[in-house]
Short mmCIF file of C-alpha atoms and ligand atoms in Angstrom, two decimals:
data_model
loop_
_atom_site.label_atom_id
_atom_site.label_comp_id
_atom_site.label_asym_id
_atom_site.label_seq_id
_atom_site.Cartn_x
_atom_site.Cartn_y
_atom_site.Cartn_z
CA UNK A 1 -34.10 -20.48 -55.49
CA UNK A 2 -31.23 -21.90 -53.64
CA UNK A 3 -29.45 -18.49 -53.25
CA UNK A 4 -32.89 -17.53 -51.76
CA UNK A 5 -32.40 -20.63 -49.15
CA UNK A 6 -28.97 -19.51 -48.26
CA UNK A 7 -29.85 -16.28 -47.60
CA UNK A 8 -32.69 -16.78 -45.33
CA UNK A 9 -30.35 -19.40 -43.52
CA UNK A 10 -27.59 -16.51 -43.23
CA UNK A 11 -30.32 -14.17 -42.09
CA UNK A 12 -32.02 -16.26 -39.60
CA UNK A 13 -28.51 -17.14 -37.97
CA UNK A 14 -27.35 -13.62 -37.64
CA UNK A 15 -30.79 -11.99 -36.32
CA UNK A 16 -30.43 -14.98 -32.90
CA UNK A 17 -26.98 -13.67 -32.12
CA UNK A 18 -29.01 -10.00 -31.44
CA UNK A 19 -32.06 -11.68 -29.60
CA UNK A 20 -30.75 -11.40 -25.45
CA UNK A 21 -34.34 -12.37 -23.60
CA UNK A 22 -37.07 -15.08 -23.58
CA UNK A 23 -39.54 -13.17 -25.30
CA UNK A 24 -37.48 -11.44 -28.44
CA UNK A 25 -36.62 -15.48 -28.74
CA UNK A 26 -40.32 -16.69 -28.97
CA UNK A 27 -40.95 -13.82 -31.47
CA UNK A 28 -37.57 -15.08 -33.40
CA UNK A 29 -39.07 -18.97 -33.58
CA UNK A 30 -42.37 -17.65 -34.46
CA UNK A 31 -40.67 -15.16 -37.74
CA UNK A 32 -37.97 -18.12 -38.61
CA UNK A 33 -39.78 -21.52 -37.54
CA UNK A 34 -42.80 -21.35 -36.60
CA UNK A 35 -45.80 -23.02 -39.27
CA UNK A 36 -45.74 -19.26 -41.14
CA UNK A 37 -41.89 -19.03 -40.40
CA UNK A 38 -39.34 -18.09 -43.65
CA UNK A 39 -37.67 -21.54 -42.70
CA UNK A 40 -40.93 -24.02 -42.77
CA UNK A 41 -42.12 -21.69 -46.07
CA UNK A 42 -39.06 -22.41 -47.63
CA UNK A 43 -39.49 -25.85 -47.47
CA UNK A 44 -42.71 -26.04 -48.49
CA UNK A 45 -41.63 -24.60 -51.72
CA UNK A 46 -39.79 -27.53 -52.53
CA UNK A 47 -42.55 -29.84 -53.85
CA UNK A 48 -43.04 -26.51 -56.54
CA UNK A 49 -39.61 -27.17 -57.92
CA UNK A 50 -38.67 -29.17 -60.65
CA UNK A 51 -37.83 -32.13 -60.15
CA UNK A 52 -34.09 -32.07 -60.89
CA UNK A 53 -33.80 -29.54 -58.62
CA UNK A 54 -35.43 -30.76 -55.69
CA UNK A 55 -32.83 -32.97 -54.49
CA UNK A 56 -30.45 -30.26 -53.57
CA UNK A 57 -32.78 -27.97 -52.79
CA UNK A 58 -34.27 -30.37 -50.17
CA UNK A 59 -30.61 -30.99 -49.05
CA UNK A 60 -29.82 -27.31 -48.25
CA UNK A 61 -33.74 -26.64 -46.69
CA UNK A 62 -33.14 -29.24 -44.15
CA UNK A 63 -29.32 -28.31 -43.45
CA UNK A 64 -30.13 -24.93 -43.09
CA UNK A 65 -33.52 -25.68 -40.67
CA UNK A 66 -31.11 -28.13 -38.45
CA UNK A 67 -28.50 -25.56 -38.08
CA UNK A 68 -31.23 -22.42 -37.16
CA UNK A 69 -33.30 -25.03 -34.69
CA UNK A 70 -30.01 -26.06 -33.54
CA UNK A 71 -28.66 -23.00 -32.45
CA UNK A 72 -32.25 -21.67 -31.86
CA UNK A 73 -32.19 -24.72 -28.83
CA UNK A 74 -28.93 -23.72 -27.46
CA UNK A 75 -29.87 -20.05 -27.01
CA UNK A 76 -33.16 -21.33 -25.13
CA UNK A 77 -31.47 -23.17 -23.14
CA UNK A 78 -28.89 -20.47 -21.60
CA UNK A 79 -31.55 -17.86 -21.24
CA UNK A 80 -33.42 -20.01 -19.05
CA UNK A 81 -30.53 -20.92 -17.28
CA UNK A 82 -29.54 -17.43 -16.53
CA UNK A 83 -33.13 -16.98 -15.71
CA UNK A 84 -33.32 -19.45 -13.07
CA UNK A 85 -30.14 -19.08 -11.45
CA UNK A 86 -30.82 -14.85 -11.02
CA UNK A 87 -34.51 -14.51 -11.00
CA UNK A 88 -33.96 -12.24 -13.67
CA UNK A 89 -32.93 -11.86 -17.21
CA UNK A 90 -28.92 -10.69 -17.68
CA UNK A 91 -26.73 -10.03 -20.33
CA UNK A 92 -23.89 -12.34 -19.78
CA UNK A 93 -22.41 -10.16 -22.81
CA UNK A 94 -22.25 -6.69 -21.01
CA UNK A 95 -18.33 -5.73 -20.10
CA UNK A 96 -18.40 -5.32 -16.00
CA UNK A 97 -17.64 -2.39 -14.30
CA UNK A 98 -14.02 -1.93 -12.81
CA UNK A 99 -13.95 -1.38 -9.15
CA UNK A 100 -11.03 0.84 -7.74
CA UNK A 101 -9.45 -0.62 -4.99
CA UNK A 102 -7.84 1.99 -2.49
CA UNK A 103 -4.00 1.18 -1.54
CA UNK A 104 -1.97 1.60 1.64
CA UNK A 105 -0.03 4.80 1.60
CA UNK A 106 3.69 4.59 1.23
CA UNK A 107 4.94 5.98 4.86
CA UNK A 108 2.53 3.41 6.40
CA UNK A 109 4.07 0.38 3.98
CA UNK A 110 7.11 1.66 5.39
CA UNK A 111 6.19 1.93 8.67
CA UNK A 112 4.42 -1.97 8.97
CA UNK A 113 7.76 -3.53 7.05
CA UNK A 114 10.00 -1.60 9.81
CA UNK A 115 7.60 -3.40 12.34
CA UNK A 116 7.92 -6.53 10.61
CA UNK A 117 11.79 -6.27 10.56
CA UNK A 118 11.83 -5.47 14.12
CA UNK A 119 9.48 -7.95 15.19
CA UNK A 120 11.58 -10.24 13.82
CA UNK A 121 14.45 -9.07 15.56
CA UNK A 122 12.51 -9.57 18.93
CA UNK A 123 11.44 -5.45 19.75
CA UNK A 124 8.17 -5.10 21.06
CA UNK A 125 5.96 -1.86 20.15
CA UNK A 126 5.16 0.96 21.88
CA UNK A 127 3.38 4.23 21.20
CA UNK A 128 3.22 7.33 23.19
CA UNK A 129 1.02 10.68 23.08
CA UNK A 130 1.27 13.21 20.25
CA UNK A 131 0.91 15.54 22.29
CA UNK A 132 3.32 16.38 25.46
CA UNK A 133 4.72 17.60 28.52
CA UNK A 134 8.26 19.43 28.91
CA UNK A 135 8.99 16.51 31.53
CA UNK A 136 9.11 13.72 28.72
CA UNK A 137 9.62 15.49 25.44
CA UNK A 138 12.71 17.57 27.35
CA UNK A 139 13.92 16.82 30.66
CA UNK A 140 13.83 13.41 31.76
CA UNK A 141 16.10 13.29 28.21
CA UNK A 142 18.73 15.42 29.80
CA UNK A 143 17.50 18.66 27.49
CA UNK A 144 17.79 21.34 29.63
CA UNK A 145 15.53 24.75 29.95
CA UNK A 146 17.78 26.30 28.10
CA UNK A 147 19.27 24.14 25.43
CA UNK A 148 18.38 25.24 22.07
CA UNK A 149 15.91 22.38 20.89
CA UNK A 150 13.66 23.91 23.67
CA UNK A 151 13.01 27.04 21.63
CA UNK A 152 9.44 27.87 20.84
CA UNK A 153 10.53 28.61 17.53
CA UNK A 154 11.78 24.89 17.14
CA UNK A 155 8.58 23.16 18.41
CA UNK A 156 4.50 23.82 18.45
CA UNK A 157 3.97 24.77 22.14
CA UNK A 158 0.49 24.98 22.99
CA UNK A 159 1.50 26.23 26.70
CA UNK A 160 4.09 26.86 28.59
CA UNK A 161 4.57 22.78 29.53
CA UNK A 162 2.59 21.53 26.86
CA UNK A 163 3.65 20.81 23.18
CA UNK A 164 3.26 18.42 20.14
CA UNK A 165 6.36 16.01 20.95
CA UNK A 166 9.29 17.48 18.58
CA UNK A 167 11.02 13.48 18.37
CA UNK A 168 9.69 9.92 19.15
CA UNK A 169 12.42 9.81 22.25
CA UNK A 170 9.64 10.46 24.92
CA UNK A 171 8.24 7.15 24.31
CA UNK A 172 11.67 5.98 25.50
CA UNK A 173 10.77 7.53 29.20
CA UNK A 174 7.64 6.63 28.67
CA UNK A 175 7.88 3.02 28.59
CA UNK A 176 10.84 3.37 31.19
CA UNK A 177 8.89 4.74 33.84
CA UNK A 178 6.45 1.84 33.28
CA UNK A 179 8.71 -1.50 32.23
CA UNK A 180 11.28 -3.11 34.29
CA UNK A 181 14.81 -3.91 32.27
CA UNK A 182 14.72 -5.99 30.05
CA UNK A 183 13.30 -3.61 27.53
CA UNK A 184 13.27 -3.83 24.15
CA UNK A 185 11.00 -1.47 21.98
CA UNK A 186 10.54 0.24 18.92
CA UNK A 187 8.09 3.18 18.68
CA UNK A 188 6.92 4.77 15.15
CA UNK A 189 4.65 8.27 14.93
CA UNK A 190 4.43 11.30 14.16
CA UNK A 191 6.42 14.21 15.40
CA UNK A 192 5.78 18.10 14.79
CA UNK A 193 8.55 21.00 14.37
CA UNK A 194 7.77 24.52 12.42
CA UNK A 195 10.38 23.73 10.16
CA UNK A 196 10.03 25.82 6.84
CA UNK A 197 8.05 23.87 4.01
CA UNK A 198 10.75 22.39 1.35
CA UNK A 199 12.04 19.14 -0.09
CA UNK A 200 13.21 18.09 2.61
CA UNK A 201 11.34 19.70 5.18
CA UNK A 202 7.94 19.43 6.52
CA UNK A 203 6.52 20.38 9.45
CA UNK A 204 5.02 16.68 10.76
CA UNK A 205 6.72 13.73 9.99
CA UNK A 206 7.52 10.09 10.88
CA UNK A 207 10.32 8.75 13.52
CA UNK A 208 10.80 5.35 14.34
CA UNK A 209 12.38 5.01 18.09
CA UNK A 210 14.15 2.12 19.50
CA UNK A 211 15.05 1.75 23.40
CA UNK A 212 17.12 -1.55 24.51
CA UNK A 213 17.89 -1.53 28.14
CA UNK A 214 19.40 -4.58 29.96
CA UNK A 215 22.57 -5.53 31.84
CA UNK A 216 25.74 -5.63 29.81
CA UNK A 217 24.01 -4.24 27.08
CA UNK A 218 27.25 -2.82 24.33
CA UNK A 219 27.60 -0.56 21.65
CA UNK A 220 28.24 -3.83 20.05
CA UNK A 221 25.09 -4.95 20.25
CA UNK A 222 23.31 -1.31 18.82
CA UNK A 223 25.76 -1.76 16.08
CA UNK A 224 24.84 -5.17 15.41
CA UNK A 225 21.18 -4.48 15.20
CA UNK A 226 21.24 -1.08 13.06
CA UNK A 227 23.39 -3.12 10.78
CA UNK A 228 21.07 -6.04 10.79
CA UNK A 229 18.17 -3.50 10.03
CA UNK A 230 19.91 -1.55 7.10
CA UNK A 231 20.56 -5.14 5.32
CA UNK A 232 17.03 -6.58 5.70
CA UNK A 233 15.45 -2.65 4.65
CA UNK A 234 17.95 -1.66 2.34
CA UNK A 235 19.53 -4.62 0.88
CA UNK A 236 22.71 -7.25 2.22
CA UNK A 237 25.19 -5.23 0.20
CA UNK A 238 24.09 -1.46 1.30
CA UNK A 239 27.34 0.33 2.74
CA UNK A 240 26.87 2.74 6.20
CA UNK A 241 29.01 3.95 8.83
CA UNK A 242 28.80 5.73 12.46
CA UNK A 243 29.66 9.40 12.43
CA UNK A 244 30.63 11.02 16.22
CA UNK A 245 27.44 13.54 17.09
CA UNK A 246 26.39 14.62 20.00
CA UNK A 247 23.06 14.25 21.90
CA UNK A 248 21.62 15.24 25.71
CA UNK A 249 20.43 11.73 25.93
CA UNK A 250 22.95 9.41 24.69
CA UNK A 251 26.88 9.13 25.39
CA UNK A 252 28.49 8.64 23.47
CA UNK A 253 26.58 9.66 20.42
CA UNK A 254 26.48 8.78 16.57
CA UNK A 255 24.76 9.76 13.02
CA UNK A 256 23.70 6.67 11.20
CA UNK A 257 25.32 7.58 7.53
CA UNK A 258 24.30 5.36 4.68
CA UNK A 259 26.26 5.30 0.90
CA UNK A 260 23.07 5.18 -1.63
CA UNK A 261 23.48 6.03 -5.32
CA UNK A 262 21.65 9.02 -6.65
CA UNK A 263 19.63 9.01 -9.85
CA UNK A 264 22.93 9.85 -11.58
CA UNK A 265 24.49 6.82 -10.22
CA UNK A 266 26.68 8.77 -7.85
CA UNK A 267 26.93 7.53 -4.48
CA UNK A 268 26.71 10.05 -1.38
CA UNK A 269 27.13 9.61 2.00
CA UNK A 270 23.15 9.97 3.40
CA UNK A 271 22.31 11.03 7.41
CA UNK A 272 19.37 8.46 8.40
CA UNK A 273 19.12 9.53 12.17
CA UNK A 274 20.90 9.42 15.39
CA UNK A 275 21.12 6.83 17.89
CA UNK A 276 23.99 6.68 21.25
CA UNK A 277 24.16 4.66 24.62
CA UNK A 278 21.54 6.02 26.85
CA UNK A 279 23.25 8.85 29.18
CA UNK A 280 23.18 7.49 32.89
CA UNK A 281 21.18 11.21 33.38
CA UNK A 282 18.16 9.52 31.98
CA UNK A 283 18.39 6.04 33.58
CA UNK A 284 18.75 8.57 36.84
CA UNK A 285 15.59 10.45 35.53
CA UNK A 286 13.01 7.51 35.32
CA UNK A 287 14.99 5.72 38.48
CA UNK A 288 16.42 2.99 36.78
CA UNK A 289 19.76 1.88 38.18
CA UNK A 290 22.70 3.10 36.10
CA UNK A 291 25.12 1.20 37.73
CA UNK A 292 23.62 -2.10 36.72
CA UNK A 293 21.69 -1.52 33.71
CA UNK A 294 23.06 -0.04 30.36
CA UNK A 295 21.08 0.86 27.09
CA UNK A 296 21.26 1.95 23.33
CA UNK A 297 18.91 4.30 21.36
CA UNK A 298 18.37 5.41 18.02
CA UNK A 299 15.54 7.61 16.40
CA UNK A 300 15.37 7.28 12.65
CA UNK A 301 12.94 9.51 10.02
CA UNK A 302 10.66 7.43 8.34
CA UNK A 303 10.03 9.49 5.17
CA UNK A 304 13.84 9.72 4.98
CA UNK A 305 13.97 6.16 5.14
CA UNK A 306 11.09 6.10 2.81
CA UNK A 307 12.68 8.46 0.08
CA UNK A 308 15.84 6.72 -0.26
CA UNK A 309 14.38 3.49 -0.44
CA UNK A 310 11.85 4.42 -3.27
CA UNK A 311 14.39 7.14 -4.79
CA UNK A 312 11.47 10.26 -3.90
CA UNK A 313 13.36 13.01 -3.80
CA UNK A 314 10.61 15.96 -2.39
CA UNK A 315 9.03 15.34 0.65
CA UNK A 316 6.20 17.29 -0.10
CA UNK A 317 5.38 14.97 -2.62
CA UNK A 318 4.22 12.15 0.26
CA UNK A 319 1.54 14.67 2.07
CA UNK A 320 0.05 15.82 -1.10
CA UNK A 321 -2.67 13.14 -2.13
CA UNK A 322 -1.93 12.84 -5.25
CA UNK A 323 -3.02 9.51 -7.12
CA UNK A 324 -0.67 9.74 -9.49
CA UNK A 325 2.14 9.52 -7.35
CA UNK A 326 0.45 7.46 -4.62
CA UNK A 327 -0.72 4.61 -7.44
CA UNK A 328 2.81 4.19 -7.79
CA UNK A 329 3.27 1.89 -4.62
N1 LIG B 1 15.51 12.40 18.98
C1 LIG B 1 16.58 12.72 18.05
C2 LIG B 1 16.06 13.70 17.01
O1 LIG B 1 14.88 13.81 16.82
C3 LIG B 1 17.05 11.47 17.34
C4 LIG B 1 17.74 10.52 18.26
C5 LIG B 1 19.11 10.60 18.43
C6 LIG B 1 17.03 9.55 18.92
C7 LIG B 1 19.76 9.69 19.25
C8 LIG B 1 17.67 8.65 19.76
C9 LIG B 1 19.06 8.75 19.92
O2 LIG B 1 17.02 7.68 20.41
O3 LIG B 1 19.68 7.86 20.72
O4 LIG B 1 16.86 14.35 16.39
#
C-alpha cells in the first residue's frame, strides 16, 4: 500500500511538469485531486488499513497531497499570469528564434574610422561626382591630352569628355573652385580603371583624398599629418618613409611606403599611395593665388589600406559577398 502512495505521488508530480495551458491543468486537478482524483482515493483508503499501519500511511497521503496541491497552485498561478499579461496562452519553455543581424562591410568600417581619424585631426569632408569631365579628372590637375593616364585604355570613357573619375583628385578642384583658402578636406569614393581582375587589382575601388591649402602651408606639415594618420590607423610603433615619385599635380612628389610584417613575419616595404605639394599649375587652374597660398595632397587606396590592416591578401575577396569572409569583421 505505501509503495502504491508513492507511486501515485511520483506520477502525479511528473504528469504537471507536461501540462502547458489552463485547461490540460483543470483536467490534471480533476484526474489527481479532484473528489474521484487518485490523490483524495488514496486517502480514503486509509480508514481500510490496519490500524498499525495507518499512522504512516496517513503521514505519506497527506505529504504527498501537500506537495501535488502545492505545486498544482504554483503552476495555476503562472499560467494565469502569462495569460493576463499576453492575452494569450505561451510557452515560456519554447527556445526563441535567433535573429541575424546584418554587419557593416569592411571597406565602409574602414572608410568611417579614416573619417573619424581625420575629423579629429580637423579635415572637413567632401565628395565629388562619380562620374566626370576631362576638365577635373585631367586638366585642371596639370594631366595633359596626351599624358599616358589619359588613355582610353586606362579609364571608362563614356564620351569623348566624359568618364568615371580614374582617382579621388578631382574633388581637390572641385572644392577649390568653390572654397576660399583655408581648406582642409578629405574626400573618400569610389574610382573606376579597366585594370585586369587579380589580387590586387580590381576595376572600382576606394581612394581617400586629402587637399590642405593655406598660407605657409610646408611639407612639414603633410609629413606631420600622414605620420599622425599611420600611428592612430596602423598603430604608434608602425615604421614608413617618403619615396621621390613623380606626379602632374604635385611638386615635388612622394610614395607613402609603410614596413608591415607578412604572414611569415617578414617585413616589406608596402606602397600606400601618393601625396606631393600642390603644383602652382593647379592653384593657376582653379585661380587661386600661387604666390600667396601653398598646399599638400595625398590620395591613398582604401582596400589597400584595408588589406594590410586586416592581413587580406586578395582583393577580390572584398567584392565577392561572401558571409563567410564578411562575418569575419
Ligand atoms: N591621384 C593619384 C592616383 O590615383 C594619387 C595621388 C598622388 C593623389 C599624389 C594626390 C597626390 O592627391 O598628391 O594615383
Amino acid at each position: 500500500m505505501l509503495e502504491q502512495f508513492e507511486k501515485v505521488g511520483k506520477d502525479a508530480l511528473a504528469e504537471l511538469e507536461e501540462v502547458t495551458d489552463l485547461t490540460a491543468l483543470e483536467d490534471y486537478r480533476i484526474k489527481y485531486l479532484g473528489r474521484k482524483g487518485q490523490i483524495i482515493q488514496m486517502l480514503s483508503q486509509i480508514g481500510k488499513l490496519p490500524p498499525e499501519q495507518k499512522p504512516r500511511a496517513g503521514q505519506l497521503a497527506n505529504k504527498t497531497k501537500k506537495e501535488v496541491a502545492a505545486a498544482f497552485e504554483l503552476l495555476k498561478k503562472t499560467l494565469l499570469q502569462s495569460q493576463e499579461q499576453t492575452g494569450e496562452l505561451i510557452d515560456i519553455t519554447l527556445p526563441g528564434i535567433p535573429v541575424d543581424i546584418g554587419k557593416t562591410h569592411v571597406i565602409m568600417q574602414t572608410l568611417s574610422e579614416l573619417l573619424e581619424i581625420f575629423g579629429r585631426m580637423g579635415f572637413a569632408v567632401a565628395y565629388g561626382p562619380e562620374v566626370e569631365d576631362e576638365w577635373h579628372n585631367f586638366e585642371a590637375l596639370n594631366i595633359n591630352a596626351d599624358h599616358p593616364a589619359r588613355d582610353p585604355f586606362d579609364c571608362f570613357y563614356i564620351d569623348d569628355n566624359t568618364l568615371l573619375r580614374s582617382h579621388t583628385s578631382p574633388v581637390q578642384i572641385r572644392v577649390m573652385e568653390t572654397t576660399k583658402p583655408p581648406i582642409r578636406i578629405i574626400a573618400p569614393g569610389r574610382v573606376y580603371r579597366p585594370d585586369t581582375v587579380d589580387a590586387t587589382h580590381m576595376y572600382m575601388f576606394h581612394q581617400l583624398e586629402a587637399l590642405v591649402v593655406d598660407e605657409d602651408v610646408s611639407m612639414v606639415d603633410m609629413k606631420t599629418a600622414i605620420e599622425q594618420f599611420i600611428h592612430a590607423f596602423f598603430g604608434p610603433d608602425t615604421k614608413w618613409r617618403f619615396r621621390p615619385s613623380f606626379f602632374p599635380f604635385t611638386e615635388p612628389s612622394a610614395e607613402v611606403d609603410l614596413l608591415l610584417a607578412d604572414k611569415s613575419g617578414k617585413e616589406n616595404w608596402v606602397e600606400m599611395g601618393g601625396c606631393g605639394m600642390v603644383d602652382p599649375n593647379v592653384f593657376d587652374a582653379v585661380g587661386i593665388d600661387n604666390e600667396k597660398y601653398t598646399g599638400w595632397a595625398f590620395g591613398f587606396g582604401v582596400e589597400r589600406l584595408a588589406m594590410r590592416k586586416y592581413g587580406i591578401t586578395d582583393i577580390r575577396l572584398l567584392f565577392e559577398n561572401d558571409l563567410r569572409f564578411l562575418e569575419q569583421f
